[in-house]
GROMACS .gro file of C-alpha atoms in nm:
model
  453
    1MET     CA    1  -0.665   0.762  10.748
    2ALA     CA    2  -0.848   0.938  10.469
    3ALA     CA    3  -0.675   0.892  10.132
    4ASP     CA    4  -0.680   1.264  10.053
    5ARG     CA    5  -0.515   1.387  10.372
    6ALA     CA    6  -0.191   1.575  10.321
    7PRO     CA    7   0.128   1.400  10.440
    8GLU     CA    8   0.214   1.708  10.650
    9SER     CA    9  -0.114   1.672  10.836
   10THR     CA   10  -0.063   1.306  10.915
   11ALA     CA   11   0.298   1.369  11.022
   12GLN     CA   12   0.182   1.641  11.261
   13ASP     CA   13  -0.086   1.409  11.399
   14ALA     CA   14   0.186   1.153  11.471
   15VAL     CA   15   0.396   1.412  11.656
   16VAL     CA   16   0.097   1.504  11.872
   17ARG     CA   17   0.034   1.138  11.954
   18ARG     CA   18   0.402   1.088  12.034
   19ASP     CA   19   0.407   1.372  12.287
   20LEU     CA   20   0.086   1.251  12.446
   21ALA     CA   21   0.223   0.898  12.471
   22VAL     CA   22   0.550   1.000  12.635
   23ARG     CA   23   0.369   1.208  12.896
   24ALA     CA   24   0.118   0.929  12.958
   25ALA     CA   25   0.395   0.671  12.991
   26VAL     CA   26   0.535   0.877  13.279
   27ASP     CA   27   0.195   0.943  13.436
   28GLN     CA   28   0.099   0.575  13.417
   29GLY     CA   29   0.430   0.449  13.554
   30LEU     CA   30   0.562   0.277  13.242
   31ILE     CA   31   0.881   0.477  13.284
   32GLY     CA   32   0.993   0.699  13.567
   33GLY     CA   33   1.257   0.818  13.807
   34GLY     CA   34   1.500   0.622  14.021
   35ASP     CA   35   1.448   0.375  14.306
   36GLY     CA   36   1.345   0.081  14.087
   37ASP     CA   37   1.111   0.256  13.846
   38GLU     CA   38   1.144   0.142  13.488
   39PRO     CA   39   1.431   0.323  13.311
   40LEU     CA   40   1.342   0.211  12.958
   41VAL     CA   41   1.023   0.141  12.764
   42CYS     CA   42   0.936   0.100  12.397
   43LEU     CA   43   0.613   0.222  12.240
   44LEU     CA   44   0.425   0.148  11.919
   45ASP     CA   45   0.171   0.389  11.768
   46VAL     CA   46  -0.127   0.172  11.668
   47ALA     CA   47  -0.292   0.447  11.464
   48GLY     CA   48   0.031   0.511  11.278
   49ILE     CA   49   0.073   0.143  11.192
   50ARG     CA   50  -0.283   0.125  11.062
   51ALA     CA   51  -0.226   0.439  10.857
   52SER     CA   52   0.085   0.288  10.696
   53ALA     CA   53  -0.101  -0.029  10.606
   54ALA     CA   54  -0.387   0.174  10.459
   55ALA     CA   55  -0.147   0.390  10.256
   56LEU     CA   56   0.021   0.081  10.112
   57THR     CA   57  -0.300  -0.093  10.010
   58ALA     CA   58  -0.450   0.228   9.869
   59ALA     CA   59  -0.143   0.313   9.659
   60PHE     CA   60  -0.159  -0.016   9.471
   61ALA     CA   61  -0.538  -0.047   9.464
   62THR     CA   62  -0.581   0.287   9.292
   63ALA     CA   63  -0.321   0.197   9.026
   64LEU     CA   64  -0.448  -0.153   8.940
   65PRO     CA   65  -0.762  -0.267   8.759
   66ALA     CA   66  -1.039  -0.374   8.994
   67GLY     CA   67  -1.013  -0.739   9.089
   68THR     CA   68  -0.636  -0.771   9.039
   69PRO     CA   69  -0.509  -1.016   9.305
   70VAL     CA   70  -0.270  -0.839   9.542
   71LEU     CA   71  -0.108  -0.970   9.860
   72HIS     CA   72   0.085  -0.729  10.079
   73ALA     CA   73   0.298  -0.960  10.294
   74PHE     CA   74   0.469  -0.788  10.588
   75ALA     CA   75   0.837  -0.882  10.625
   76VAL     CA   76   0.826  -1.037  10.972
   77LYS     CA   77   1.198  -0.981  11.033
   78ALA     CA   78   1.128  -0.608  11.061
   79ALA     CA   79   0.914  -0.650  11.374
   80PRO     CA   80   0.875  -1.010  11.489
   81LEU     CA   81   0.607  -0.941  11.749
   82VAL     CA   82   0.289  -1.150  11.740
   83PRO     CA   83   0.051  -0.864  11.833
   84VAL     CA   84   0.202  -0.650  11.554
   85LEU     CA   85   0.146  -0.930  11.301
   86ARG     CA   86  -0.207  -0.967  11.430
   87LEU     CA   87  -0.272  -0.594  11.392
   88LEU     CA   88  -0.141  -0.596  11.036
   89ALA     CA   89  -0.349  -0.903  10.955
   90ASP     CA   90  -0.654  -0.715  11.081
   91ALA     CA   91  -0.556  -0.441  10.835
   92GLY     CA   92  -0.554  -0.693  10.550
   93LEU     CA   93  -0.184  -0.781  10.530
   94GLY     CA   94  -0.019  -1.121  10.523
   95CYS     CA   95   0.334  -1.224  10.625
   96GLU     CA   96   0.663  -1.284  10.448
   97VAL     CA   97   0.873  -1.522  10.658
   98ALA     CA   98   1.235  -1.628  10.627
   99SER     CA   99   1.279  -1.888  10.900
  100PRO     CA  100   1.085  -2.151  11.098
  101GLY     CA  101   1.067  -1.906  11.387
  102GLU     CA  102   0.910  -1.635  11.175
  103LEU     CA  103   0.662  -1.884  11.032
  104ALA     CA  104   0.570  -1.987  11.387
  105LEU     CA  105   0.510  -1.622  11.476
  106ALA     CA  106   0.288  -1.570  11.172
  107ARG     CA  107   0.084  -1.879  11.255
  108ALA     CA  108   0.055  -1.771  11.619
  109ALA     CA  109  -0.085  -1.439  11.495
  110GLY     CA  110  -0.350  -1.626  11.296
  111VAL     CA  111  -0.215  -1.541  10.952
  112PRO     CA  112  -0.349  -1.809  10.714
  113PRO     CA  113  -0.111  -2.007  10.490
  114GLU     CA  114  -0.255  -1.855  10.172
  115LEU     CA  115  -0.145  -1.512  10.298
  116THR     CA  116   0.208  -1.630  10.383
  117VAL     CA  117   0.521  -1.632  10.168
  118LEU     CA  118   0.841  -1.821  10.255
  119ASP     CA  119   1.168  -1.664  10.141
  120SER     CA  120   1.512  -1.771  10.259
  121PRO     CA  121   1.839  -1.860  10.090
  122ALA     CA  122   1.887  -2.160  10.321
  123LYS     CA  123   1.558  -2.350  10.347
  124THR     CA  124   1.597  -2.701  10.485
  125PRO     CA  125   1.406  -3.002  10.347
  126ALA     CA  126   1.190  -2.995  10.661
  127GLU     CA  127   1.102  -2.629  10.608
  128LEU     CA  128   1.008  -2.694  10.247
  129ARG     CA  129   0.797  -2.998  10.337
  130GLU     CA  130   0.610  -2.798  10.600
  131ALA     CA  131   0.545  -2.508  10.365
  132LEU     CA  132   0.418  -2.734  10.087
  133ALA     CA  133   0.197  -2.927  10.327
  134LEU     CA  134   0.041  -2.605  10.452
  135GLY     CA  135   0.000  -2.443  10.110
  136ILE     CA  136   0.240  -2.156  10.177
  137ALA     CA  137   0.391  -1.978   9.876
  138VAL     CA  138   0.761  -2.056   9.829
  139ASN     CA  139   1.023  -1.867   9.630
  140ALA     CA  140   1.320  -2.093   9.558
  141ASP     CA  141   1.656  -1.921   9.580
  142ASN     CA  142   1.888  -2.150   9.384
  143ALA     CA  143   1.911  -2.455   9.157
  144GLN     CA  144   1.979  -2.699   9.440
  145GLU     CA  145   1.669  -2.582   9.625
  146LEU     CA  146   1.472  -2.618   9.303
  147ALA     CA  147   1.590  -2.979   9.281
  148ARG     CA  148   1.454  -3.037   9.630
  149LEU     CA  149   1.122  -2.892   9.521
  150ASP     CA  150   1.123  -3.125   9.220
  151ALA     CA  151   1.140  -3.423   9.452
  152LEU     CA  152   0.882  -3.290   9.696
  153VAL     CA  153   0.631  -3.188   9.429
  154GLY     CA  154   0.679  -3.523   9.261
  155SER     CA  155   0.608  -3.715   9.581
  156ALA     CA  156   0.302  -3.530   9.709
  157PRO     CA  157   0.055  -3.280   9.563
  158THR     CA  158   0.060  -2.926   9.699
  159ARG     CA  159  -0.150  -2.616   9.661
  160SER     CA  160   0.151  -2.392   9.734
  161PRO     CA  161   0.224  -2.128   9.469
  162LEU     CA  162   0.586  -2.184   9.367
  163GLY     CA  163   0.835  -1.956   9.197
  164LEU     CA  164   1.199  -1.858   9.165
  165ARG     CA  165   1.378  -1.555   9.303
  166ILE     CA  166   1.595  -1.371   9.055
  167ASN     CA  167   1.878  -1.130   9.118
  168PRO     CA  168   1.846  -0.865   8.846
  169GLN     CA  169   2.206  -0.752   8.913
  170THR     CA  170   2.102  -0.389   8.879
  171GLY     CA  171   2.358  -0.260   9.128
  172ALA     CA  172   2.412  -0.153   9.487
  173GLY     CA  173   2.258   0.123   9.691
  174ALA     CA  174   2.427   0.344   9.948
  175ILE     CA  175   2.455   0.064  10.207
  176GLY     CA  176   2.649  -0.226  10.061
  177ALA     CA  177   2.555  -0.476  10.331
  178LEU     CA  178   2.186  -0.435  10.248
  179SER     CA  179   2.216  -0.429   9.869
  180THR     CA  180   2.061  -0.749   9.737
  181ALA     CA  181   2.089  -0.684   9.360
  182THR     CA  182   2.466  -0.659   9.317
  183ALA     CA  183   2.657  -0.871   9.067
  184THR     CA  184   2.771  -1.107   9.343
  185SER     CA  185   2.472  -1.101   9.579
  186LYS     CA  186   2.404  -1.423   9.768
  187PHE     CA  187   2.034  -1.402   9.681
  188GLY     CA  188   1.851  -1.554   9.387
  189PHE     CA  189   1.936  -1.661   9.034
  190ALA     CA  190   2.188  -1.416   8.882
  191LEU     CA  191   1.993  -1.302   8.577
  192ARG     CA  192   2.283  -1.144   8.387
  193ASP     CA  193   2.529  -1.428   8.434
  194PRO     CA  194   2.613  -1.606   8.106
  195GLY     CA  195   2.347  -1.858   8.013
  196MET     CA  196   2.121  -1.787   8.309
  197ARG     CA  197   1.831  -1.641   8.115
  198GLU     CA  198   1.816  -1.948   7.890
  199TRP     CA  199   1.845  -2.176   8.193
  200LEU     CA  200   1.550  -2.004   8.359
  201LEU     CA  201   1.334  -2.034   8.046
  202ALA     CA  202   1.408  -2.408   8.038
  203ALA     CA  203   1.340  -2.444   8.410
  204TYR     CA  204   0.992  -2.299   8.370
  205ARG     CA  205   0.927  -2.492   8.049
  206ASP     CA  206   1.002  -2.819   8.228
  207ARG     CA  207   0.801  -2.734   8.539
  208PRO     CA  208   0.447  -2.615   8.466
  209TRP     CA  209   0.393  -2.583   8.842
  210LEU     CA  210   0.630  -2.284   8.856
  211THR     CA  211   0.383  -1.997   8.835
  212ARG     CA  212   0.558  -1.709   9.009
  213LEU     CA  213   0.865  -1.492   8.980
  214HIS     CA  214   1.022  -1.301   9.268
  215VAL     CA  215   1.264  -1.010   9.299
  216HIS     CA  216   1.371  -0.806   9.599
  217SER     CA  217   1.608  -0.534   9.484
  218GLY     CA  218   1.507  -0.256   9.724
  219SER     CA  219   1.634  -0.172  10.069
  220GLN     CA  220   1.750   0.121  10.279
  221GLY     CA  221   1.980   0.335  10.065
  222VAL     CA  222   1.840   0.213   9.732
  223PRO     CA  223   1.673   0.487   9.521
  224LEU     CA  224   1.324   0.432   9.385
  225ALA     CA  225   1.443   0.428   9.024
  226ARG     CA  226   1.680   0.140   9.094
  227MET     CA  227   1.409  -0.052   9.278
  228ALA     CA  228   1.181  -0.003   8.979
  229GLU     CA  229   1.455  -0.121   8.744
  230GLY     CA  230   1.463  -0.457   8.921
  231VAL     CA  231   1.087  -0.493   8.884
  232ARG     CA  232   1.113  -0.405   8.514
  233GLU     CA  233   1.362  -0.689   8.469
  234LEU     CA  234   1.124  -0.927   8.649
  235HIS     CA  235   0.830  -0.826   8.432
  236ALA     CA  236   1.030  -0.872   8.113
  237LEU     CA  237   1.142  -1.220   8.217
  238ALA     CA  238   0.785  -1.320   8.298
  239GLY     CA  239   0.682  -1.215   7.949
  240GLU     CA  240   0.959  -1.424   7.794
  241ILE     CA  241   0.862  -1.729   8.000
  242ASN     CA  242   0.496  -1.701   7.905
  243ALA     CA  243   0.579  -1.648   7.539
  244ALA     CA  244   0.801  -1.956   7.538
  245ALA     CA  245   0.531  -2.159   7.714
  246GLY     CA  246   0.261  -2.034   7.477
  247ARG     CA  247   0.036  -1.968   7.775
  248ARG     CA  248   0.008  -1.762   8.093
  249GLN     CA  249   0.229  -1.985   8.305
  250VAL     CA  250   0.363  -1.708   8.529
  251ASP     CA  251   0.054  -1.546   8.677
  252THR     CA  252   0.198  -1.362   8.982
  253LEU     CA  253   0.494  -1.132   9.031
  254ASP     CA  254   0.638  -1.092   9.381
  255ILE     CA  255   0.813  -0.755   9.366
  256GLY     CA  256   0.954  -0.761   9.719
  257GLY     CA  257   0.977  -0.458   9.943
  258GLY     CA  258   1.262  -0.241  10.066
  259LEU     CA  259   1.110   0.107  10.046
  260PRO     CA  260   1.368   0.329  10.220
  261VAL     CA  261   1.283   0.546  10.520
  262ASP     CA  262   1.404   0.903  10.579
  263PHE     CA  263   1.526   0.898  10.939
  264THR     CA  264   1.613   1.268  10.946
  265SER     CA  265   1.266   1.416  11.001
  266ASP     CA  266   0.900   1.340  11.068
  267ALA     CA  267   0.821   1.369  10.696
  268GLY     CA  268   0.700   1.050  10.533
  269SER     CA  269   0.885   1.054  10.200
  270PRO     CA  270   0.927   0.842  10.001
  271THR     CA  271   0.566   0.728  10.016
  272TYR     CA  272   0.405   0.418   9.874
  273ALA     CA  273   0.227   0.639   9.623
  274GLU     CA  274   0.564   0.777   9.510
  275TYR     CA  275   0.697   0.424   9.472
  276VAL     CA  276   0.395   0.320   9.266
  277GLY     CA  277   0.458   0.630   9.054
  278ALA     CA  278   0.816   0.518   8.995
  279LEU     CA  279   0.694   0.173   8.897
  280ARG     CA  280   0.437   0.315   8.657
  281ALA     CA  281   0.706   0.524   8.490
  282ALA     CA  282   0.951   0.233   8.458
  283VAL     CA  283   0.717  -0.056   8.381
  284PRO     CA  284   0.363   0.067   8.309
  285GLU     CA  285   0.258  -0.280   8.189
  286LEU     CA  286   0.283  -0.401   8.548
  287PHE     CA  287  -0.045  -0.224   8.618
  288GLY     CA  288  -0.238  -0.370   8.325
  289GLY     CA  289  -0.390  -0.650   8.533
  290ALA     CA  290  -0.210  -0.936   8.355
  291TYR     CA  291  -0.035  -1.043   8.675
  292GLY     CA  292  -0.127  -1.073   9.038
  293LEU     CA  293   0.116  -0.892   9.268
  294VAL     CA  294   0.285  -0.965   9.598
  295THR     CA  295   0.479  -0.708   9.801
  296GLU     CA  296   0.705  -0.765  10.102
  297PHE     CA  297   0.746  -0.434  10.284
  298GLY     CA  298   0.878  -0.425  10.640
  299ARG     CA  299   1.079  -0.124  10.760
  300SER     CA  300   0.860   0.130  10.580
  301LEU     CA  301   0.545  -0.002  10.749
  302LEU     CA  302   0.677   0.004  11.107
  303ALA     CA  303   0.985   0.222  11.154
  304ARG     CA  304   0.802   0.553  11.188
  305HIS     CA  305   0.566   0.421  11.451
  306GLY     CA  306   0.804   0.308  11.722
  307LEU     CA  307   0.958   0.504  12.010
  308VAL     CA  308   1.235   0.420  12.252
  309VAL     CA  309   1.192   0.617  12.575
  310THR     CA  310   1.489   0.599  12.809
  311ARG     CA  311   1.584   0.774  13.130
  312VAL     CA  312   1.903   0.974  13.163
  313GLU     CA  313   2.075   0.802  13.455
  314TYR     CA  314   2.389   1.013  13.482
  315THR     CA  315   2.552   1.309  13.311
  316LYS     CA  316   2.922   1.384  13.299
  317ALA     CA  317   3.188   1.555  13.090
  318SER     CA  318   3.502   1.416  12.932
  319GLY     CA  319   3.754   1.620  12.731
  320GLY     CA  320   3.508   1.907  12.724
  321ARG     CA  321   3.226   1.691  12.579
  322ALA     CA  322   2.901   1.656  12.773
  323ILE     CA  323   2.775   1.298  12.798
  324ALA     CA  324   2.431   1.174  12.897
  325VAL     CA  325   2.431   0.807  13.001
  326THR     CA  326   2.102   0.630  12.928
  327HIS     CA  327   1.966   0.275  12.929
  328ALA     CA  328   1.922   0.246  12.551
  329GLY     CA  329   2.212   0.160  12.327
  330VAL     CA  330   2.353  -0.122  12.122
  331GLN     CA  331   2.106  -0.377  12.258
  332LEU     CA  332   1.826  -0.190  12.076
  333ALA     CA  333   1.980   0.028  11.803
  334THR     CA  334   2.251  -0.217  11.700
  335ARG     CA  335   2.298  -0.089  11.346
  336THR     CA  336   2.315   0.272  11.462
  337VAL     CA  337   2.586   0.198  11.717
  338TYR     CA  338   2.806  -0.007  11.485
  339VAL     CA  339   2.746   0.187  11.160
  340PRO     CA  340   2.628   0.534  11.273
  341GLU     CA  341   2.695   0.703  10.941
  342ALA     CA  342   2.449   0.473  10.764
  343TRP     CA  343   2.187   0.452  11.040
  344PRO     CA  344   2.163   0.788  11.221
  345LEU     CA  345   1.871   0.831  11.458
  346ARG     CA  346   1.713   1.148  11.590
  347MET     CA  347   1.730   1.227  11.962
  348LEU     CA  348   1.446   1.418  12.130
  349ALA     CA  349   1.482   1.564  12.479
  350TYR     CA  350   1.197   1.548  12.732
  351ASP     CA  351   1.196   1.638  13.098
  352ALA     CA  352   1.119   1.396  13.381
  353LYS     CA  353   0.744   1.464  13.347
  354GLY     CA  354   0.747   1.367  12.982
  355THR     CA  355   0.722   1.719  12.840
  356PRO     CA  356   0.938   1.824  12.542
  357LYS     CA  357   1.238   2.004  12.682
  358GLU     CA  358   1.338   2.353  12.574
  359GLY     CA  359   1.653   2.553  12.623
  360PRO     CA  360   1.971   2.650  12.442
  361PRO     CA  361   2.134   2.361  12.255
  362VAL     CA  362   2.434   2.193  12.410
  363VAL     CA  363   2.656   1.961  12.210
  364GLN     CA  364   2.651   1.628  12.392
  365ASP     CA  365   2.678   1.253  12.343
  366VAL     CA  366   2.385   1.025  12.416
  367ALA     CA  367   2.543   0.707  12.548
  368GLY     CA  368   2.406   0.360  12.608
  369PRO     CA  369   2.468   0.123  12.899
  370ALA     CA  370   2.692  -0.134  12.727
  371CYS     CA  371   3.053  -0.179  12.829
  372PHE     CA  372   3.233  -0.057  12.521
  373ALA     CA  373   3.325   0.295  12.418
  374GLY     CA  374   3.132   0.298  12.093
  375ASP     CA  375   2.793   0.238  12.254
  376LEU     CA  376   2.655   0.578  12.154
  377LEU     CA  377   2.309   0.650  12.019
  378ALA     CA  378   2.437   0.989  11.904
  379ALA     CA  379   2.774   1.164  11.916
  380GLY     CA  380   2.811   1.541  11.933
  381ARG     CA  381   2.440   1.606  11.904
  382ALA     CA  382   2.301   1.952  11.987
  383LEU     CA  383   2.013   1.914  12.235
  384PRO     CA  384   1.874   2.104  12.532
  385GLU     CA  385   2.107   2.022  12.818
  386LEU     CA  386   2.017   1.683  12.962
  387VAL     CA  387   2.024   1.619  13.336
  388PRO     CA  388   1.962   1.303  13.540
  389GLY     CA  389   1.597   1.205  13.534
  390ASP     CA  390   1.530   1.358  13.192
  391LEU     CA  391   1.406   1.135  12.914
  392VAL     CA  392   1.558   1.079  12.574
  393VAL     CA  393   1.305   0.973  12.312
  394VAL     CA  394   1.434   0.799  12.000
  395PRO     CA  395   1.172   0.801  11.722
  396ASP     CA  396   1.162   0.587  11.407
  397THR     CA  397   1.260   0.273  11.596
  398GLY     CA  398   0.958   0.054  11.522
  399ALA     CA  399   1.149  -0.172  11.280
  400TYR     CA  400   1.479  -0.356  11.323
  401CYS     CA  401   1.536  -0.198  11.663
  402PHE     CA  402   1.369  -0.284  11.992
  403ALA     CA  403   1.164  -0.556  11.822
  404THR     CA  404   1.488  -0.741  11.737
  405PRO     CA  405   1.712  -0.683  12.040
  406TYR     CA  406   2.076  -0.782  12.067
  407GLY     CA  407   2.194  -0.961  12.380
  408TYR     CA  408   2.510  -0.760  12.454
  409ASN     CA  409   2.607  -0.759  12.825
  410SER     CA  410   2.297  -0.974  12.889
  411LEU     CA  411   2.096  -0.653  12.895
  412PRO     CA  412   1.728  -0.738  12.933
  413ARG     CA  413   1.477  -0.694  12.655
  414PRO     CA  414   1.255  -0.398  12.745
  415ALA     CA  415   0.878  -0.401  12.764
  416VAL     CA  416   0.692  -0.299  12.450
  417TYR     CA  417   0.350  -0.134  12.462
  418GLY     CA  418   0.116  -0.031  12.189
  419PHE     CA  419  -0.069   0.295  12.244
  420THR     CA  420  -0.382   0.460  12.116
  421ALA     CA  421  -0.474   0.822  12.181
  422ASP     CA  422  -0.836   0.931  12.204
  423GLY     CA  423  -0.800   1.304  12.243
  424PRO     CA  424  -0.575   1.362  12.545
  425ALA     CA  425  -0.647   1.013  12.683
  426VAL     CA  426  -0.383   0.751  12.603
  427ARG     CA  427  -0.439   0.379  12.647
  428PHE     CA  428  -0.152   0.131  12.653
  429ALA     CA  429  -0.162  -0.241  12.570
  430LEU     CA  430   0.126  -0.472  12.659
  431VAL     CA  431   0.284  -0.620  12.346
  432ARG     CA  432   0.587  -0.788  12.503
  433GLU     CA  433   0.677  -0.818  12.869
  434ALA     CA  434   1.006  -0.686  12.998
  435GLN     CA  435   1.259  -0.966  13.026
  436GLY     CA  436   1.344  -1.071  13.379
  437ALA     CA  437   1.665  -1.209  13.523
  438ALA     CA  438   1.526  -1.563  13.534
  439SER     CA  439   1.468  -1.558  13.159
  440ILE     CA  440   1.821  -1.434  13.094
  441VAL     CA  441   1.964  -1.713  13.310
  442ALA     CA  442   1.750  -1.976  13.138
  443GLU     CA  443   1.862  -1.862  12.792
  444ALA     CA  444   2.223  -1.878  12.911
  445GLY     CA  445   2.197  -2.246  13.008
  446GLY     CA  446   2.105  -2.199  13.371
  447GLY     CA  447   1.917  -2.527  13.371
  448GLN     CA  448   2.236  -2.708  13.267
  449ARG     CA  449   2.466  -2.546  13.520
  450ASP     CA  450   2.682  -2.855  13.578
  451ALA     CA  451   2.683  -2.980  13.219
  452LEU     CA  452   3.056  -2.915  13.165
  453LEU     CA  453   3.183  -3.048  13.496
   0.00000   0.00000   0.00000
C-alpha cells in the first residue's frame, strides 16, 4: 500500500475485495446451498493484512530517527493461526506470546527468538527456562517472577532481553474487563502504590541485566490519550532508572498495543499514524532515538481483514420479530453474544449467489446455532429481508473471533481461507481445515472411552 493513499481509498478497495471474495467463495464451492454443502466459512484478506502491517511500520518509521531499533511484535492471541503469523513475519513483524502454546505457534511459523517477546502474568519456571535458553525477550510481571529470574540468570548466562511490566494505574476504558491499567489490575507492578517507585529503582540498580521496561495500557474502549498517558509514565520511569544508574541501563521501551477498532463502519480510524501523533503530543521525547521500541498490536492488525460467511438455514417469526437462523454464533463471536453492547458487529446481507442483497429494510434477528436463547449475532437489526439460502457476512472478525473459537455445543471449528484478488479473479489458500467429527470426539476423550468404568 502506498503511504500517501487516502484511508477512504483503501477502505473502498477492501469493500471491493470483500464482495469479490464472497461471490468467489460461492462459485468455488467454499460455501453453498443445502444437501451437505458447507454452511459456514471464514475468510482472511491477505492484501488487507499486509496493508495493516505496512501502515504500522511506516507510522513509527517516519516518526523515529533512522536506525532506531523497533520491533513490532504481533499479539498472537488475536489470531493464533500459523499461516497468519508467517504472513506477518514476511511483512517484518515478530510475535508477542503469552503461553507455551502461542510460543509453539510462533516457532512453527518460523519467527526467530530475537523477534519474540514473552508476556504472561503466570509464567512457570519451565516457561522461563525455555525462553532464556532460546534468547526470547521476557517481561516479568511481579516480584516473585523476578526472584525466579534472579535464580535462572544466576545459574546460566542468557542473551534474552529482560525487563519489568509496570501498571501505570492511569484508569479504565469503556470496557472494564479489558482495562489493564486500573488501580487494581492483575497485570504488572502497580506504579502508584506506596513505595513502588522506589522499589523499582532499587530493583534495576541491583540487576544490571534488567534493560527494558514494559507497559500495556491500551485496549478496546481505551482512548488514545489514555494509552499515551501510560507510555508517558513508562518513559519517565526509564529516565529515573537511568539517572539513578548513571548510565543508559534501560535501552528499550515496550509500549504494548491495544489500538481500538471502530466496528461500526469500514473506516479505519483510529489509525497507527493517529496513535503516533497522540504519542508525540504526550511524550515527544519518545521519538528522540534514545530508546529502542517494541509494540504489541493484535486486534488492530487483523480485525478488519476477516469475514464470517454463513448460510441462512431457516427463517421464522416470533412475537412479531423476524428471525434468521444461521450457522455462526457464540462459537465464533463469543464476546458479541455475551456482551453485545460492548462488542457489536455489522451484518451484511448477500443472496445465495454471493451478491450484496438489496431491498427494503426489515427489522430482524440474526441468530446462531447454539442451544441457548441469547445466541444472537444481532438483535433487531434492519436488513434486506433474509430468506433460506441467503448469506450473512460478518466483517471485522479477523481477530478474537473465528481464529479463537469457543467449543459450545461441540460445534465444529470452521475452515479458514486466505484470499487474494487479482482484478476479478480470486484465489483462496487454506489456512485451517474445517474440524471433523473425529477431531471433536478425540478432544472429548474418545480414546479413553472406558476410563471411568
